[in-house]
């Protein structure tokens, strides 16, 4: 592979691209091997502050024509505007394209970039910003084992990387883990608000809500018990937890969550159909 093909390029320099770049730098990637194209001057300044050796530009084609691995880190609604000029650009032979745009299928990307292109979809989530993300990955048939390893290293720099065997699972993944942090933040928000209504000072209510969420997640990961067993271990018959859960169950919390996840999944599907 030539030196040119060792460049990792990013089109879009928002939060998720920033998380990937920080992960790469922390893993020992030279800043000089990373090119980022970002239209907003203020965002370019923030990216450049990560490392003076980064190449930060406003020109998408500068990143696209230099990169052996090109990461499309733009919102799905903007992706077509990016793909059209890329399709006509003189990009490196054998370029690997990585997309983090929710709902945009491998087939749709290939229609713009070429049927035989090596393309990998990555669905990260927002905790990637602190190195605690979980990313689901799926690859086009033209993606080699070495290229899959390269993308896995990129995703692992932000947390955990999980390969999917079937791209159709990606919409459900988007609903659960891609959008999932917002559900937990909503729960923290509600616990904090309820705590203040029950007489706690707001800072204490927030500390308790955030600490409990963090601890529960760590326990679920460490104890490796099914969630119903974990829930039962906290729920004494006739106790305070049982009283709270009875109210939640009686008010349809499970059906509400199921409907919410279906709505997120359906929106992901709709984004994929928007040509």
Tab-separated table of C-alpha atoms in Angstrom:
chain	number	residue	atom	x	y	z
A	1	UNK	CA	0.000	0.000	0.000
A	2	UNK	CA	1.357	3.412	-0.876
A	3	UNK	CA	1.773	6.240	1.602
A	4	UNK	CA	-1.259	7.947	0.100
A	5	UNK	CA	-3.473	4.978	0.943
A	6	UNK	CA	-2.418	5.114	4.584
A	7	UNK	CA	-4.179	8.448	5.031
A	8	UNK	CA	-7.468	8.371	6.939
A	9	UNK	CA	-9.819	11.063	5.694
A	10	UNK	CA	-12.972	12.429	7.290
A	11	UNK	CA	-15.729	14.335	5.557
A	12	UNK	CA	-17.553	16.072	8.356
A	13	UNK	CA	-15.807	17.132	11.536
A	14	UNK	CA	-18.608	17.048	14.108
A	15	UNK	CA	-18.782	15.263	17.437
A	16	UNK	CA	-18.561	11.708	16.108
A	17	UNK	CA	-15.654	12.466	13.780
A	18	UNK	CA	-13.954	14.197	16.686
A	19	UNK	CA	-14.429	11.098	18.849
A	20	UNK	CA	-12.901	8.895	16.145
A	21	UNK	CA	-9.963	11.238	15.655
A	22	UNK	CA	-9.264	11.445	19.388
A	23	UNK	CA	-9.422	7.646	19.553
A	24	UNK	CA	-6.983	7.276	16.664
A	25	UNK	CA	-4.562	9.768	18.191
A	26	UNK	CA	-4.787	8.046	21.576
A	27	UNK	CA	-4.059	4.728	19.862
A	28	UNK	CA	-0.856	6.158	18.421
A	29	UNK	CA	-1.884	7.207	14.912
A	30	UNK	CA	0.270	10.098	13.665
A	31	UNK	CA	-1.754	13.270	13.291
A	32	UNK	CA	-0.089	13.800	9.918
A	33	UNK	CA	-1.930	10.711	8.608
A	34	UNK	CA	-5.369	12.241	9.246
A	35	UNK	CA	-7.183	14.708	6.966
A	36	UNK	CA	-10.488	16.284	8.026
A	37	UNK	CA	-12.834	18.258	5.788
A	38	UNK	CA	-15.279	20.473	7.674
A	39	UNK	CA	-17.194	23.477	6.265
A	40	UNK	CA	-17.588	25.439	9.516
A	41	UNK	CA	-14.596	27.571	10.469
A	42	UNK	CA	-15.322	27.385	14.197
A	43	UNK	CA	-15.436	23.606	14.058
A	44	UNK	CA	-12.206	23.505	12.052
A	45	UNK	CA	-10.532	25.485	14.819
A	46	UNK	CA	-11.726	22.989	17.441
A	47	UNK	CA	-10.432	20.098	15.358
A	48	UNK	CA	-7.073	21.727	14.796
A	49	UNK	CA	-6.775	22.207	18.555
A	50	UNK	CA	-6.768	18.422	18.975
A	51	UNK	CA	-3.323	18.288	17.353
A	52	UNK	CA	-1.427	20.853	15.318
A	53	UNK	CA	-0.313	18.070	12.965
A	54	UNK	CA	-3.812	17.338	11.717
A	55	UNK	CA	-4.646	18.476	8.193
A	56	UNK	CA	-7.927	20.361	8.569
A	57	UNK	CA	-9.561	21.778	5.452
A	58	UNK	CA	-12.852	23.091	4.115
A	59	UNK	CA	-12.445	21.065	0.916
A	60	UNK	CA	-14.133	17.644	0.862
A	61	UNK	CA	-12.199	16.595	-2.219
A	62	UNK	CA	-8.870	17.197	-0.505
A	63	UNK	CA	-9.782	14.509	2.023
A	64	UNK	CA	-11.447	12.241	-0.537
A	65	UNK	CA	-8.599	12.229	-3.035
A	66	UNK	CA	-5.884	11.521	-0.453
A	67	UNK	CA	-7.495	8.954	1.817
A	68	UNK	CA	-7.075	5.211	1.732
A	69	UNK	CA	-9.908	5.035	4.268
A	70	UNK	CA	-12.534	7.753	3.864
A	71	UNK	CA	-15.023	8.255	6.700
A	72	UNK	CA	-18.333	9.915	5.809
A	73	UNK	CA	-19.318	11.543	9.088
A	74	UNK	CA	-22.210	13.728	7.941
A	75	UNK	CA	-25.906	13.693	8.747
A	76	UNK	CA	-27.948	11.331	6.540
A	77	UNK	CA	-29.983	14.218	5.153
A	78	UNK	CA	-26.770	15.790	3.795
A	79	UNK	CA	-25.102	12.659	2.492
A	80	UNK	CA	-26.344	12.797	-1.104
A	81	UNK	CA	-24.904	16.307	-1.485
A	82	UNK	CA	-21.549	14.841	-0.452
A	83	UNK	CA	-21.754	11.651	-2.515
A	84	UNK	CA	-22.492	13.233	-5.899
A	85	UNK	CA	-19.170	15.112	-6.217
A	86	UNK	CA	-17.297	12.171	-4.653
A	87	UNK	CA	-18.560	9.858	-7.383
A	88	UNK	CA	-16.858	12.016	-10.008
A	89	UNK	CA	-13.664	12.603	-8.029
A	90	UNK	CA	-10.326	10.937	-8.778
A	91	UNK	CA	-10.097	8.938	-5.562
A	92	UNK	CA	-7.362	6.364	-4.772
A	93	UNK	CA	-7.788	2.893	-6.222
A	94	UNK	CA	-8.987	0.430	-3.608
A	95	UNK	CA	-10.284	3.167	-1.330
A	96	UNK	CA	-12.260	1.971	1.699
A	97	UNK	CA	-15.343	4.066	2.490
A	98	UNK	CA	-16.838	4.115	5.986
A	99	UNK	CA	-20.246	5.683	6.637
A	100	UNK	CA	-21.692	6.619	10.017
A	101	UNK	CA	-24.886	8.071	8.498
A	102	UNK	CA	-27.918	6.455	10.148
A	103	UNK	CA	-30.234	4.562	7.827
A	104	UNK	CA	-28.128	4.908	4.672
A	105	UNK	CA	-27.697	1.400	3.263
A	106	UNK	CA	-24.650	-0.186	1.688
A	107	UNK	CA	-26.608	-0.466	-1.559
A	108	UNK	CA	-27.424	3.217	-1.631
A	109	UNK	CA	-23.798	4.120	-0.989
A	110	UNK	CA	-22.658	1.702	-3.702
A	111	UNK	CA	-25.033	3.232	-6.250
A	112	UNK	CA	-23.116	6.485	-5.900
A	113	UNK	CA	-19.588	5.203	-5.324
A	114	UNK	CA	-19.418	1.969	-7.317
A	115	UNK	CA	-20.846	-1.522	-6.983
A	116	UNK	CA	-17.491	-3.125	-6.232
A	117	UNK	CA	-16.424	-0.581	-3.624
A	118	UNK	CA	-15.275	-1.647	-0.182
A	119	UNK	CA	-17.873	0.020	2.055
A	120	UNK	CA	-18.526	-0.403	5.758
A	121	UNK	CA	-21.437	1.050	7.698
A	122	UNK	CA	-20.744	1.927	11.313
A	123	UNK	CA	-23.471	2.835	13.780
A	124	UNK	CA	-21.737	4.337	16.823
A	125	UNK	CA	-23.475	5.991	19.721
A	126	UNK	CA	-22.891	9.153	21.687
A	127	UNK	CA	-20.877	7.639	24.589
A	128	UNK	CA	-18.128	7.247	21.980
A	129	UNK	CA	-17.342	10.864	22.889
A	130	UNK	CA	-15.888	9.570	26.173
A	131	UNK	CA	-14.465	6.317	24.791
A	132	UNK	CA	-17.403	4.254	26.068
A	133	UNK	CA	-19.387	3.824	22.856
A	134	UNK	CA	-20.729	0.688	21.264
A	135	UNK	CA	-20.596	0.537	17.467
A	136	UNK	CA	-22.279	-1.954	15.144
A	137	UNK	CA	-20.529	-2.638	11.823
A	138	UNK	CA	-21.528	-4.294	8.542
A	139	UNK	CA	-19.522	-4.539	5.336
A	140	UNK	CA	-20.120	-4.797	1.604
A	141	UNK	CA	-19.016	-7.998	-0.179
A	142	UNK	CA	-16.071	-6.152	-1.707
A	143	UNK	CA	-14.521	-5.425	1.693
A	144	UNK	CA	-11.418	-7.483	2.463
A	145	UNK	CA	-10.521	-9.012	5.803
A	146	UNK	CA	-7.701	-6.491	6.196
A	147	UNK	CA	-10.102	-3.609	5.533
A	148	UNK	CA	-12.589	-4.997	8.049
A	149	UNK	CA	-9.798	-5.078	10.631
A	150	UNK	CA	-8.939	-1.462	9.818
A	151	UNK	CA	-12.513	-0.300	10.429
A	152	UNK	CA	-12.794	-2.428	13.559
A	153	UNK	CA	-9.691	-0.688	14.929
A	154	UNK	CA	-11.302	2.688	14.168
A	155	UNK	CA	-14.528	1.743	15.965
A	156	UNK	CA	-12.706	0.070	18.861
A	157	UNK	CA	-10.822	3.313	19.490
A	158	UNK	CA	-14.190	4.724	20.614
A	159	UNK	CA	-15.275	1.744	22.745
A	160	UNK	CA	-16.716	-1.620	21.687
A	161	UNK	CA	-17.125	-2.791	18.068
A	162	UNK	CA	-19.648	-5.484	17.086
A	163	UNK	CA	-19.966	-6.973	13.582
A	164	UNK	CA	-23.411	-7.756	12.176
A	165	UNK	CA	-23.941	-10.668	9.797
A	166	UNK	CA	-27.075	-9.105	8.293
A	167	UNK	CA	-27.365	-5.456	7.315
A	168	UNK	CA	-31.121	-5.542	7.934
A	169	UNK	CA	-30.313	-5.693	11.658
A	170	UNK	CA	-28.803	-2.216	11.457
A	171	UNK	CA	-32.134	-0.410	11.733
A	172	UNK	CA	-32.913	-2.198	15.004
A	173	UNK	CA	-29.385	-1.467	16.228
A	174	UNK	CA	-29.956	2.201	15.424
A	175	UNK	CA	-33.141	2.167	17.494
A	176	UNK	CA	-31.541	0.442	20.484
A	177	UNK	CA	-27.938	1.595	20.784
A	178	UNK	CA	-27.716	4.469	18.303
A	179	UNK	CA	-30.640	6.349	19.836
A	180	UNK	CA	-30.458	4.485	23.141
A	181	UNK	CA	-28.350	6.931	25.171
A	182	UNK	CA	-31.166	9.487	24.883
A	183	UNK	CA	-33.547	7.072	26.579
A	184	UNK	CA	-31.200	6.719	29.533
A	185	UNK	CA	-30.643	10.473	29.675
A	186	UNK	CA	-34.411	10.930	29.774
A	187	UNK	CA	-34.609	8.508	32.692
A	188	UNK	CA	-31.838	10.403	34.516
A	189	UNK	CA	-33.700	13.647	33.815
A	190	UNK	CA	-36.930	12.198	35.212
A	191	UNK	CA	-35.213	10.775	38.316
A	192	UNK	CA	-33.588	14.138	38.973
A	193	UNK	CA	-36.865	16.016	38.564
A	194	UNK	CA	-38.758	13.555	40.755
A	195	UNK	CA	-36.020	13.790	43.372
A	196	UNK	CA	-36.404	17.557	43.627
A	197	UNK	CA	-40.187	17.159	43.855
A	198	UNK	CA	-39.624	14.748	46.742
A	199	UNK	CA	-37.611	17.405	48.558
A	200	UNK	CA	-34.003	16.776	47.555
A	201	UNK	CA	-31.710	19.647	46.529
A	202	UNK	CA	-31.223	19.613	42.756
A	203	UNK	CA	-27.441	18.924	42.876
A	204	UNK	CA	-27.997	15.948	45.172
A	205	UNK	CA	-30.850	14.619	43.013
A	206	UNK	CA	-28.605	14.800	39.942
A	207	UNK	CA	-25.683	13.124	41.718
A	208	UNK	CA	-27.922	10.287	42.869
A	209	UNK	CA	-29.551	9.835	39.446
A	210	UNK	CA	-26.280	9.876	37.467
A	211	UNK	CA	-24.432	7.716	39.981
A	212	UNK	CA	-27.210	5.153	40.046
A	213	UNK	CA	-27.324	4.963	36.245
A	214	UNK	CA	-23.546	4.539	36.079
A	215	UNK	CA	-23.520	1.891	38.785
A	216	UNK	CA	-26.406	-0.076	37.276
A	217	UNK	CA	-24.684	-0.145	33.885
A	218	UNK	CA	-21.413	-1.292	35.413
A	219	UNK	CA	-23.196	-3.981	37.435
A	220	UNK	CA	-25.055	-5.250	34.350
A	221	UNK	CA	-21.758	-5.490	32.462
A	222	UNK	CA	-19.772	-7.061	35.308
A	223	UNK	CA	-22.261	-9.486	36.883
A	224	UNK	CA	-23.355	-10.867	33.493
A	225	UNK	CA	-26.804	-11.828	34.786
A	226	UNK	CA	-29.978	-11.479	32.701
A	227	UNK	CA	-31.670	-8.135	33.300
A	228	UNK	CA	-34.720	-9.751	34.860
A	229	UNK	CA	-32.458	-11.467	37.399
A	230	UNK	CA	-30.713	-8.196	38.160
A	231	UNK	CA	-34.062	-6.488	38.605
A	232	UNK	CA	-35.297	-9.267	40.891
A	233	UNK	CA	-32.152	-8.994	43.009
A	234	UNK	CA	-33.099	-5.392	43.866
A	235	UNK	CA	-36.828	-6.059	44.318
A	236	UNK	CA	-37.862	-7.364	47.728
A	237	UNK	CA	-41.498	-8.519	47.918
A	238	UNK	CA	-43.607	-5.762	49.421
A	239	UNK	CA	-40.677	-3.326	49.417
A	240	UNK	CA	-40.102	0.117	47.987
A	241	UNK	CA	-38.746	-1.093	44.629
A	242	UNK	CA	-41.702	-3.417	44.158
A	243	UNK	CA	-44.082	-0.525	44.799
A	244	UNK	CA	-42.342	1.633	42.181
A	245	UNK	CA	-42.171	-1.120	39.554
A	246	UNK	CA	-45.853	-1.949	40.054
A	247	UNK	CA	-46.762	1.622	39.113
A	248	UNK	CA	-44.509	1.560	36.048
A	249	UNK	CA	-45.917	-1.759	34.852
A	250	UNK	CA	-49.502	-0.666	35.435
A	251	UNK	CA	-48.927	2.440	33.318
A	252	UNK	CA	-47.586	0.519	30.355
A	253	UNK	CA	-43.893	1.375	30.463
A	254	UNK	CA	-43.002	-1.753	28.460
A	255	UNK	CA	-45.466	-1.070	25.656
A	256	UNK	CA	-44.382	2.579	25.542
A	257	UNK	CA	-40.757	1.571	25.088
A	258	UNK	CA	-41.645	-1.021	22.472
A	259	UNK	CA	-43.571	1.614	20.508
A	260	UNK	CA	-40.711	4.098	20.857
A	261	UNK	CA	-38.172	1.615	19.495
A	262	UNK	CA	-40.414	0.722	16.581
A	263	UNK	CA	-40.711	4.429	15.754
A	264	UNK	CA	-36.921	4.817	15.794
A	265	UNK	CA	-36.475	1.673	13.681
A	266	UNK	CA	-39.079	2.868	11.176
A	267	UNK	CA	-37.393	6.270	10.919
A	268	UNK	CA	-34.082	4.550	10.182
A	269	UNK	CA	-35.789	2.539	7.447
A	270	UNK	CA	-37.331	5.702	5.996
A	271	UNK	CA	-33.954	7.443	5.859
A	272	UNK	CA	-32.598	4.510	3.887
A	273	UNK	CA	-35.421	4.758	1.346
A	274	UNK	CA	-35.000	8.516	0.789
A	275	UNK	CA	-33.190	8.686	-2.552
